[in-house]
Short mmCIF file of C-alpha atoms in Angstrom, two decimals:
data_model
loop_
_atom_site.label_atom_id
_atom_site.label_comp_id
_atom_site.label_asym_id
_atom_site.label_seq_id
_atom_site.Cartn_x
_atom_site.Cartn_y
_atom_site.Cartn_z
CA MET A 1 147.79 71.87 74.83
CA THR A 2 147.74 74.71 78.10
CA ALA A 3 144.64 74.47 79.88
CA PRO A 4 141.98 76.29 79.22
CA ALA A 5 141.87 80.47 80.36
CA THR A 6 139.49 81.40 81.07
CA ARG A 7 136.89 82.75 79.03
CA ASP A 8 137.42 87.16 79.44
CA LEU A 9 140.67 87.73 79.01
CA PRO A 10 141.76 89.83 76.23
CA VAL A 11 144.70 88.51 74.04
CA VAL A 12 146.59 90.71 72.86
CA ILE A 13 148.78 90.19 69.47
CA GLY A 14 151.74 91.94 69.22
CA ALA A 15 154.33 93.27 71.75
CA GLY A 16 155.19 96.79 69.43
CA PRO A 17 153.66 100.35 70.00
CA ILE A 18 150.51 99.89 69.61
CA GLY A 19 149.52 96.40 71.43
CA LEU A 20 152.18 97.64 74.20
CA ALA A 21 149.92 100.39 74.67
CA ALA A 22 146.15 98.24 74.17
CA ALA A 23 147.72 96.01 77.40
CA ALA A 24 147.58 99.30 79.64
CA HIS A 25 145.08 100.83 78.58
CA LEU A 26 143.36 97.19 79.07
CA LEU A 27 144.64 97.39 82.23
CA GLU A 28 144.07 101.22 82.60
CA ARG A 29 140.36 99.07 82.50
CA GLN A 30 140.11 96.66 85.32
CA LEU A 31 140.84 93.99 82.38
CA THR A 32 143.70 91.32 82.78
CA PRO A 33 145.57 91.03 79.52
CA LEU A 34 147.91 88.44 77.92
CA VAL A 35 149.86 89.92 75.28
CA LEU A 36 151.40 87.83 72.82
CA GLU A 37 154.95 88.33 70.79
CA SER A 38 156.37 86.43 68.50
CA GLY A 39 159.66 87.50 68.71
CA PRO A 40 162.27 87.05 71.90
CA ALA A 41 161.77 90.34 73.39
CA ALA A 42 158.83 94.51 73.00
CA ALA A 43 158.51 95.37 69.60
CA SER A 44 160.74 92.83 67.66
CA SER A 45 160.03 94.69 64.65
CA VAL A 46 160.87 97.91 65.78
CA ARG A 47 164.41 96.73 66.86
CA ASP A 48 164.99 96.18 62.79
CA TRP A 49 164.97 99.65 61.73
CA SER A 50 166.52 101.30 64.83
CA HIS A 51 168.45 103.28 62.67
CA VAL A 52 166.11 104.89 61.81
CA ARG A 53 164.63 107.98 62.87
CA LEU A 54 161.04 108.74 63.17
CA PHE A 55 159.84 111.82 62.73
CA SER A 56 157.07 112.17 65.18
CA PRO A 57 159.11 113.63 68.44
CA TRP A 58 158.84 111.86 71.59
CA GLY A 59 155.23 113.80 73.26
CA GLU A 60 153.59 112.16 70.44
CA VAL A 61 154.65 108.50 70.04
CA THR A 62 154.25 107.20 74.21
CA ASP A 63 150.43 106.45 75.25
CA PRO A 64 149.06 108.59 78.44
CA ALA A 65 147.88 105.01 79.97
CA ALA A 66 150.68 103.36 79.50
CA GLU A 67 152.66 106.09 80.88
CA LYS A 68 150.73 106.16 84.45
CA LEU A 69 151.57 102.14 84.02
CA LEU A 70 155.79 103.25 83.86
CA ALA A 71 156.31 106.51 86.51
CA PRO A 72 155.39 104.76 89.64
CA THR A 73 158.96 102.53 88.01
CA GLY A 74 160.74 105.92 88.26
CA TRP A 75 160.96 105.64 84.68
CA THR A 76 160.80 109.13 83.10
CA ARG A 77 159.71 110.67 80.12
CA PRO A 78 162.44 111.79 77.39
CA ASP A 79 162.28 115.82 76.48
CA GLU A 80 158.92 115.47 74.69
CA THR A 81 160.49 118.34 71.85
CA ALA A 82 163.39 115.49 70.69
CA TYR A 83 162.91 112.81 68.21
CA PRO A 84 163.90 109.53 68.27
CA THR A 85 165.54 106.36 66.63
CA GLY A 86 163.24 103.78 66.02
CA GLY A 87 165.78 102.46 69.03
CA ASP A 88 166.43 105.00 71.37
CA TRP A 89 161.67 104.20 71.02
CA VAL A 90 162.32 100.29 71.94
CA GLU A 91 164.83 101.58 74.57
CA GLN A 92 163.79 104.47 76.90
CA TYR A 93 160.08 103.80 75.76
CA LEU A 94 158.31 99.89 74.99
CA GLN A 95 161.01 98.08 76.61
CA PRO A 96 160.28 99.46 80.17
CA LEU A 97 157.02 99.10 79.43
CA ALA A 98 156.90 95.36 78.19
CA ASP A 99 159.33 94.40 80.81
CA THR A 100 155.99 97.17 83.15
CA LEU A 101 153.53 94.43 82.39
CA GLY A 102 155.82 92.04 83.22
CA ASP A 103 154.47 87.77 82.51
CA ARG A 104 151.22 89.54 81.42
CA VAL A 105 153.70 89.79 77.76
CA ARG A 106 154.76 86.24 76.78
CA TYR A 107 158.08 86.19 74.15
CA GLY A 108 158.46 83.75 71.50
CA ALA A 109 154.52 83.20 71.29
CA THR A 110 153.61 82.85 66.97
CA VAL A 111 149.64 83.21 66.31
CA THR A 112 148.94 81.00 63.26
CA GLY A 113 145.05 80.61 63.80
CA VAL A 114 142.33 82.60 65.49
CA SER A 115 138.98 81.96 65.53
CA ARG A 116 135.78 80.84 67.97
CA ALA A 117 135.50 77.86 69.89
CA GLY A 118 134.11 75.03 68.27
CA ARG A 119 133.05 77.51 64.98
CA ASP A 120 134.01 78.09 62.18
CA ARG A 121 133.83 81.03 59.49
CA ILE A 122 130.59 79.11 58.60
CA VAL A 123 128.84 77.84 61.03
CA ASP A 124 126.13 80.96 62.85
CA ALA A 125 124.22 78.35 65.78
CA GLY A 126 125.58 79.88 69.03
CA ARG A 127 128.85 81.58 67.71
CA ASP A 128 128.63 84.80 69.36
CA SER A 129 128.47 83.11 73.17
CA GLN A 130 131.71 81.10 72.27
CA PRO A 131 135.04 82.68 73.70
CA PHE A 132 137.59 83.07 70.47
CA VAL A 133 140.42 80.29 70.20
CA VAL A 134 144.02 80.85 69.74
CA HIS A 135 146.18 78.32 68.47
CA LEU A 136 150.19 79.72 68.95
CA THR A 137 153.80 77.67 68.04
CA ALA A 138 155.75 78.65 71.23
CA ALA A 139 159.97 79.30 70.39
CA ASP A 140 160.58 75.30 71.49
CA GLY A 141 158.09 74.69 68.49
CA ARG A 142 155.29 73.35 71.01
CA GLU A 143 151.91 73.76 68.90
CA GLU A 144 149.59 75.73 71.98
CA ARG A 145 146.04 77.17 71.81
CA LEU A 146 144.19 79.36 74.81
CA PHE A 147 140.47 80.80 74.73
CA ALA A 148 139.84 84.33 75.17
CA GLY A 149 137.27 86.91 75.29
CA ALA A 150 138.24 89.05 72.56
CA VAL A 151 141.23 90.10 70.28
CA ILE A 152 143.44 92.54 69.80
CA ASP A 153 145.62 92.48 67.20
CA ALA A 154 148.12 94.64 67.23
CA SER A 155 150.74 92.25 64.85
CA GLY A 156 151.54 94.41 62.08
CA THR A 157 152.56 94.96 58.65
CA TRP A 158 156.55 95.03 59.43
CA THR A 159 157.07 91.12 58.02
CA THR A 160 155.18 91.69 54.73
CA PRO A 161 156.67 94.33 52.61
CA ARG A 162 154.85 95.16 49.35
CA PRO A 163 157.08 93.37 46.46
CA ALA A 164 158.62 95.17 43.36
CA GLY A 165 156.46 94.83 41.13
CA ALA A 166 153.57 97.43 40.23
CA SER A 167 151.01 94.17 39.73
CA GLY A 168 151.11 94.19 43.36
CA LEU A 169 153.14 90.53 42.65
CA ALA A 170 156.65 89.81 42.93
CA ALA A 171 157.86 91.25 39.86
CA LEU A 172 159.95 88.47 37.15
CA GLY A 173 163.01 87.61 38.50
CA GLU A 174 162.30 89.60 41.50
CA LYS A 175 163.01 86.12 43.54
CA ALA A 176 166.41 85.13 41.77
CA ALA A 177 167.66 88.41 42.74
CA ALA A 178 166.98 88.60 46.83
CA ASP A 179 171.42 88.33 47.41
CA ARG A 180 170.61 92.29 45.62
CA ILE A 181 167.46 93.91 46.99
CA THR A 182 166.58 94.81 50.36
CA TYR A 183 162.67 95.61 51.40
CA ARG A 184 164.41 98.47 53.94
CA VAL A 185 165.81 101.48 54.90
CA PRO A 186 169.25 100.26 54.91
CA ASP A 187 171.54 101.70 58.31
CA LEU A 188 174.62 102.78 56.67
CA LYS A 189 176.35 103.44 59.61
CA ASP A 190 176.92 99.91 59.76
CA PRO A 191 179.88 98.81 58.10
CA ALA A 192 178.86 96.29 56.49
CA VAL A 193 176.17 97.59 55.10
CA ARG A 194 178.15 100.76 53.57
CA ALA A 195 180.39 98.67 51.84
CA ARG A 196 177.23 97.41 49.83
CA TYR A 197 175.91 100.28 49.32
CA ALA A 198 179.70 102.69 48.77
CA GLY A 199 180.60 103.68 45.66
CA LYS A 200 178.05 102.18 44.57
CA ARG A 201 174.56 102.61 41.68
CA THR A 202 171.56 101.70 43.39
CA ALA A 203 167.91 101.85 42.50
CA VAL A 204 165.31 102.93 45.23
CA ILE A 205 161.71 101.69 44.71
CA GLY A 206 158.83 103.75 46.49
CA SER A 207 157.31 107.24 47.13
CA GLY A 208 157.44 107.31 50.56
CA ALA A 209 158.84 108.36 53.87
CA SER A 210 161.25 105.71 53.75
CA ALA A 211 162.23 105.78 50.63
CA PHE A 212 162.44 109.53 51.32
CA THR A 213 164.75 108.82 53.97
CA ALA A 214 167.10 106.02 51.87
CA LEU A 215 167.53 108.50 49.44
CA ALA A 216 168.88 111.01 51.80
CA ALA A 217 170.48 107.96 53.25
CA LEU A 218 172.58 107.75 50.00
CA ALA A 219 173.11 111.34 49.12
CA ASP A 220 175.20 111.23 52.29
CA LEU A 221 177.47 108.60 51.58
CA ALA A 222 177.65 109.77 47.70
CA LYS A 223 179.70 113.01 49.69
CA ASP A 224 182.13 111.18 50.98
CA GLU A 225 182.36 108.49 48.02
CA THR A 226 181.36 109.97 44.79
CA ALA A 227 180.86 107.00 42.93
CA THR A 228 177.85 106.04 45.06
CA HIS A 229 174.43 107.07 43.11
CA ALA A 230 170.88 106.33 43.45
CA VAL A 231 168.15 105.88 40.89
CA TRP A 232 165.19 106.99 41.92
CA ILE A 233 161.74 105.18 40.24
CA LEU A 234 158.17 106.76 40.91
CA ARG A 235 155.62 104.79 39.55
CA ARG A 236 154.13 107.92 39.24
CA GLY A 237 155.01 111.59 37.42
CA ILE A 238 157.47 114.34 39.93
CA SER A 239 154.43 117.30 41.01
CA GLY A 240 154.32 118.91 44.05
CA SER A 241 153.12 116.85 46.45
CA THR A 242 156.22 114.16 45.16
CA PHE A 243 158.15 115.54 48.24
CA GLY A 244 155.39 115.97 50.48
CA GLY A 245 154.18 119.57 52.35
CA GLY A 246 157.78 120.08 52.66
CA GLU A 247 156.77 123.62 55.00
CA SER A 248 153.70 123.15 55.51
CA ASP A 249 153.78 119.94 56.88
CA GLN A 250 152.60 120.35 61.13
CA LEU A 251 154.83 117.54 61.69
CA PRO A 252 158.44 119.34 60.41
CA ALA A 253 160.59 116.00 60.64
CA ARG A 254 158.28 114.79 57.90
CA GLY A 255 158.02 117.56 55.71
CA ALA A 256 162.19 117.59 55.84
CA LEU A 257 162.06 113.60 54.91
CA GLY A 258 160.38 114.94 51.40
CA LEU A 259 162.89 118.50 51.30
CA ALA A 260 165.85 115.98 51.51
CA ALA A 261 165.01 113.66 48.77
CA LYS A 262 164.28 116.26 46.38
CA ALA A 263 167.98 117.89 47.82
CA ALA A 264 169.33 114.50 46.63
CA VAL A 265 168.21 114.47 42.63
CA ASP A 266 168.54 118.58 42.39
CA HIS A 267 172.68 118.18 43.47
CA GLY A 268 172.92 115.43 41.17
CA HIS A 269 173.55 112.10 43.92
CA ALA A 270 169.87 110.55 42.11
CA ARG A 271 168.30 110.82 38.53
CA ALA A 272 164.24 110.05 38.78
CA VAL A 273 162.34 108.12 36.55
CA THR A 274 158.79 108.20 36.45
CA GLY A 275 156.52 107.00 35.38
CA PHE A 276 157.75 103.14 36.11
CA ARG A 277 156.46 100.73 36.87
CA ALA A 278 158.21 97.32 37.10
CA GLU A 279 157.12 93.84 35.15
CA ALA A 280 160.66 92.13 35.20
CA ILE A 281 164.58 91.82 37.13
CA ASP A 282 167.05 90.59 35.02
CA ARG A 283 170.65 90.24 35.20
CA ASP A 284 173.55 91.02 32.69
CA GLY A 285 176.06 89.49 32.26
CA ASP A 286 177.46 90.95 35.06
CA GLY A 287 175.18 89.93 37.23
CA ARG A 288 173.98 93.79 37.70
CA LEU A 289 170.57 94.16 37.98
CA ILE A 290 169.00 95.73 34.61
CA LEU A 291 164.71 96.57 36.21
CA ALA A 292 162.41 95.93 33.28
CA GLY A 293 159.34 98.56 33.13
CA GLU A 294 155.91 96.46 31.58
CA ASP A 295 155.72 99.76 28.55
CA GLY A 296 159.30 98.22 26.99
CA ARG A 297 161.68 99.96 29.18
CA ARG A 298 164.70 98.46 30.45
CA LEU A 299 167.09 100.95 32.78
CA ASP A 300 170.25 100.94 33.07
CA PRO A 301 172.38 97.79 35.13
CA VAL A 302 172.17 98.92 39.05
CA ASP A 303 174.01 97.08 42.13
CA GLU A 304 171.66 97.10 44.60
CA ILE A 305 167.59 97.82 44.95
CA ILE A 306 166.06 99.28 47.48
CA VAL A 307 162.26 98.40 47.34
CA LEU A 308 160.72 100.73 50.20
CA THR A 309 156.35 100.08 48.29
CA GLY A 310 155.04 99.86 51.49
CA PHE A 311 153.56 97.13 53.23
CA ARG A 312 150.59 94.27 53.10
CA PRO A 313 148.57 92.95 55.95
CA ASP A 314 148.88 89.46 56.52
CA LEU A 315 145.65 88.02 57.01
CA SER A 316 146.41 84.40 56.52
CA PHE A 317 146.41 83.47 60.93
CA LEU A 318 142.74 85.07 60.64
CA SER A 319 140.93 82.87 57.51
CA GLU A 320 138.03 81.53 60.83
CA ILE A 321 137.64 85.10 61.20
CA ARG A 322 134.86 87.03 60.08
CA LEU A 323 136.57 90.20 59.56
CA GLY A 324 134.73 93.39 57.13
CA LEU A 325 138.11 94.85 55.13
CA ASP A 326 137.39 96.60 51.56
CA GLU A 327 138.10 95.21 49.44
CA ARG A 328 141.06 97.25 48.27
CA LEU A 329 142.79 98.22 51.27
CA GLN A 330 142.32 94.84 53.35
CA ALA A 331 141.20 98.13 56.43
CA PRO A 332 138.15 98.02 57.56
CA THR A 333 134.79 98.93 55.67
CA ALA A 334 133.77 101.83 57.49
CA LEU A 335 138.36 103.27 58.34
CA ALA A 336 138.40 102.47 54.03
CA PRO A 337 137.00 106.11 53.20
CA LEU A 338 138.94 107.97 55.99
CA ILE A 339 142.76 106.96 54.73
CA ASP A 340 142.51 105.23 51.27
CA PRO A 341 144.88 107.41 48.92
CA ASN A 342 143.03 107.13 45.67
CA VAL A 343 140.41 109.64 47.24
CA HIS A 344 141.19 111.07 50.59
CA SER A 345 142.75 113.83 49.09
CA CYS A 346 143.91 116.47 52.22
CA GLY A 347 146.67 115.54 54.85
CA THR A 348 144.26 115.13 57.81
CA VAL A 349 143.21 112.07 59.24
CA TYR A 350 139.24 112.19 61.12
CA PRO A 351 140.29 110.46 64.61
CA HIS A 352 138.50 106.68 65.07
CA GLY A 353 137.93 104.39 67.38
CA VAL A 354 135.64 101.27 68.14
CA ASN A 355 132.52 102.48 65.40
CA GLU A 356 135.30 101.87 62.89
CA LEU A 357 137.54 99.74 63.88
CA SER A 358 134.64 96.55 64.73
CA HIS A 359 133.46 93.97 62.52
CA PRO A 360 131.22 91.21 62.25
CA GLU A 361 132.94 88.96 64.55
CA GLN A 362 132.30 90.75 67.58
CA ASP A 363 135.14 91.84 70.30
CA VAL A 364 138.41 90.91 67.52
CA TYR A 365 140.00 94.23 66.12
CA LEU A 366 142.59 94.75 63.70
CA VAL A 367 144.67 98.05 65.82
CA GLY A 368 147.58 99.72 64.95
CA MET A 369 149.23 99.73 61.57
CA LYS A 370 147.62 96.58 59.74
CA SER A 371 143.99 98.86 60.90
CA TYR A 372 144.93 100.52 57.56
CA GLY A 373 145.62 97.44 55.24
CA ARG A 374 148.04 98.65 52.91
CA ALA A 375 146.98 102.74 53.10
CA PRO A 376 150.28 105.48 54.13
CA THR A 377 150.63 107.47 56.55
CA PHE A 378 149.84 105.89 59.44
CA LEU A 379 150.85 107.30 63.20
CA ALA A 380 151.57 105.89 66.58
CA MET A 381 149.15 108.51 67.75
CA THR A 382 146.94 107.73 66.08
CA GLY A 383 146.70 103.89 66.82
CA TYR A 384 146.74 105.05 70.76
CA GLU A 385 143.59 105.92 70.11
CA GLN A 386 141.72 103.61 68.48
CA VAL A 387 143.26 101.25 71.39
CA ARG A 388 141.65 103.86 74.24
CA SER A 389 138.56 103.92 72.66
CA ILE A 390 138.52 100.07 72.34
CA THR A 391 139.76 98.81 75.79
CA ALA A 392 136.60 101.15 76.89
CA ALA A 393 133.61 99.85 74.43
CA LEU A 394 135.35 95.64 76.64
CA ALA A 395 134.51 97.89 79.35
CA GLY A 396 131.02 98.56 79.41
CA ASP A 397 132.24 102.56 78.57
CA ARG A 398 130.30 103.02 75.13
CA GLU A 399 130.28 106.59 75.93
CA ALA A 400 134.63 106.69 76.20
CA ALA A 401 134.56 104.86 72.94
CA GLU A 402 132.53 107.33 71.42
CA ARG A 403 134.68 109.94 72.73
CA VAL A 404 136.93 111.76 70.46
CA GLU A 405 140.05 112.33 72.36
CA LEU A 406 142.80 112.96 69.63
CA ILE A 407 143.58 116.08 66.94
CA LEU A 408 146.05 114.52 64.27
CA PRO A 409 148.84 117.04 62.54
CA GLU A 410 148.42 117.22 58.56
CA THR A 411 150.76 116.33 55.67
CA GLY A 412 150.27 119.21 53.83
CA VAL A 413 149.81 117.59 50.93
CA CYS A 414 146.83 116.93 48.97
CA GLY A 415 147.10 113.48 46.87
CA GLY A 416 144.27 111.63 45.60
CA ALA A 417 144.76 110.39 42.37
CA GLY A 418 148.29 111.08 42.26
CA LEU A 419 148.35 107.62 43.15
CA PHE A 420 149.49 106.62 39.20
CA ASP A 421 150.78 109.07 36.42
CA GLU A 422 147.94 111.62 36.00
CA PRO A 423 146.97 114.98 38.17
CA ASP A 424 143.26 114.47 39.08
CA THR A 425 142.60 117.46 38.29
CA THR A 426 138.60 116.72 39.23
CA GLN A 427 139.86 116.77 42.78
CA ASN A 428 137.12 117.32 46.00
CA ALA A 429 136.58 121.62 46.51
CA SER A 430 137.39 120.37 49.79
CA CYS A 431 140.55 120.39 49.36
CA CYS A 432 144.04 121.46 51.16
CA THR A 433 145.72 123.29 48.36
CA PRO A 434 144.76 122.84 44.50
CA VAL A 435 146.52 120.69 42.36
CA PRO A 436 149.49 120.65 42.49
CA ALA A 437 151.54 122.43 39.90
CA VAL A 438 153.89 119.26 37.25
CA LEU A 439 157.51 120.15 39.15
CA GLN A 440 161.01 120.52 36.80
CA ILE A 441 163.79 119.61 39.14
CA GLY A 442 167.11 119.93 38.08
CA ALA A 443 168.89 118.24 34.76
CA ALA A 444 167.67 114.91 36.20
CA THR A 445 163.93 113.96 35.32
CA PRO A 446 164.60 111.80 32.62
CA ALA A 447 161.71 110.99 30.26
CA GLY A 448 162.62 107.93 29.57
CA GLY A 449 165.55 105.20 30.84
CA CYS A 450 168.76 106.57 32.51
#
C-alpha cells in the first residue's frame, strides 16, 4: 500500500481533454493535481476514434489555461479554423499537454473505488472532515490507495456504450452476435476494416452525429463497392430535426454531418427504417443477422451491425460517494433539466459550472461527458468551462466560480419529445422553431422491414 498523500491533493480521474484541462486550471490556481489515467498514454479513448474528424474547429477544442501551460514549451496553436481528427487532437495538443504536466499524470492507473477515509456512504459523523480515499489498480496488477482533498471525475463514458436493445438492455442475442457488431464508427480507411464492410449490408442503429458519420462513410464506400448498402435503424420517425440543424447549426461541420446522412438516404446508399425498437438479434442459416423489433417486425438479414445509440456513465467505482443524480439521465440534478432530451427543446445549453455540478458529497465532481450522464450534445468547450469554474471554487474564489465565461453555439434543432415516435405538439413557445413537419426523403423511407 502506498503512503497517504497530502489531504489537499486534488485527484483527477482521466487524462482526456477535460481531465487534462482540469489539471492545467488547478496548476494555474497553485493547486497540485494528480491525474490518474487507466490507459498507457494520454487520451486513450480519443485514440480509439482517431480517424473521426471533429465538428468543432481547433479554436473550440483547446483550453486557455492549457495553452498558457504549453506556451513556454514552444507549442504552436494549430489554425483555429481547421477541423482536427481525433488523432490530430491527441498528437498536436493532448499528448503535448500531458507531457508538460509530467509526473502529475500517472498512466496505467485504473480507479476502482472512491470513498471518504474510514466512512462508507452511510456514516454521517465526521464525514466532511475526512479526506477522500481513492483505490486503484496499477498496470502491474498491484492494488494501491491514496488520499485527496477533492476528486474530479473526468473519466468519460467511452467505455460504456449503450446497447442495441431499445429497452436499455442488450437485445436478446446481442452478446452472441458480438463478432458481427461494433459500437464505434468504423475506420474505413483501414484496409482490414474496409474489407469487413465492403460489398456488405450493414445496419446502423442510432440518430446522432456518430450515426451520421457512419452513414456518410458507408455511402462513400458504396461509390467504390457498389454492393455496399446501409440500413439506418431509427427508433423515432423522420422529421425536420432528424438530420440535425443543417445550415442553421452554428457549428457548420456538425450541420454538414446531418446533410451527408440525408444525402446517403436520398441517393439510395441507405434505407431508413423508422419507429423500430430492437428486441432481439437472430441469425439465419447463413450466419447473417436478423433484427427483430418489439412490434413484431423482422428486418431482412444484414452482414454487420453498427450500434451508435450513445453512452452511459460508469458509476460503479463511486458507489460509496453520495451523488445527487437525476433518475433519468444520471447527470447532476441541477444540470439535468438543462440537457434532458425529453424536454430540452432548443439547441443552446446554458453554460454551467460549480453550482450545477455540485453533489451532496462536498468537493467531488463529475465533469466532461460523464457530467451529461446519458444525454447527448456535449461539447469540449462546455467541459473546459466546467473545470474552470470548479477549480476556482476549490481555490476559494467563489466569485470567479460563479461567473459565466462561455457562450455555446446553437444546434439549430428543436427536439424535445422527438426521442420517441410522435413529435411534441405542445412544444414550449420559447423554442427556436415550430414543430418540424414530417419529411419524405426519396423512395428509401419504408414503413416496414427492408
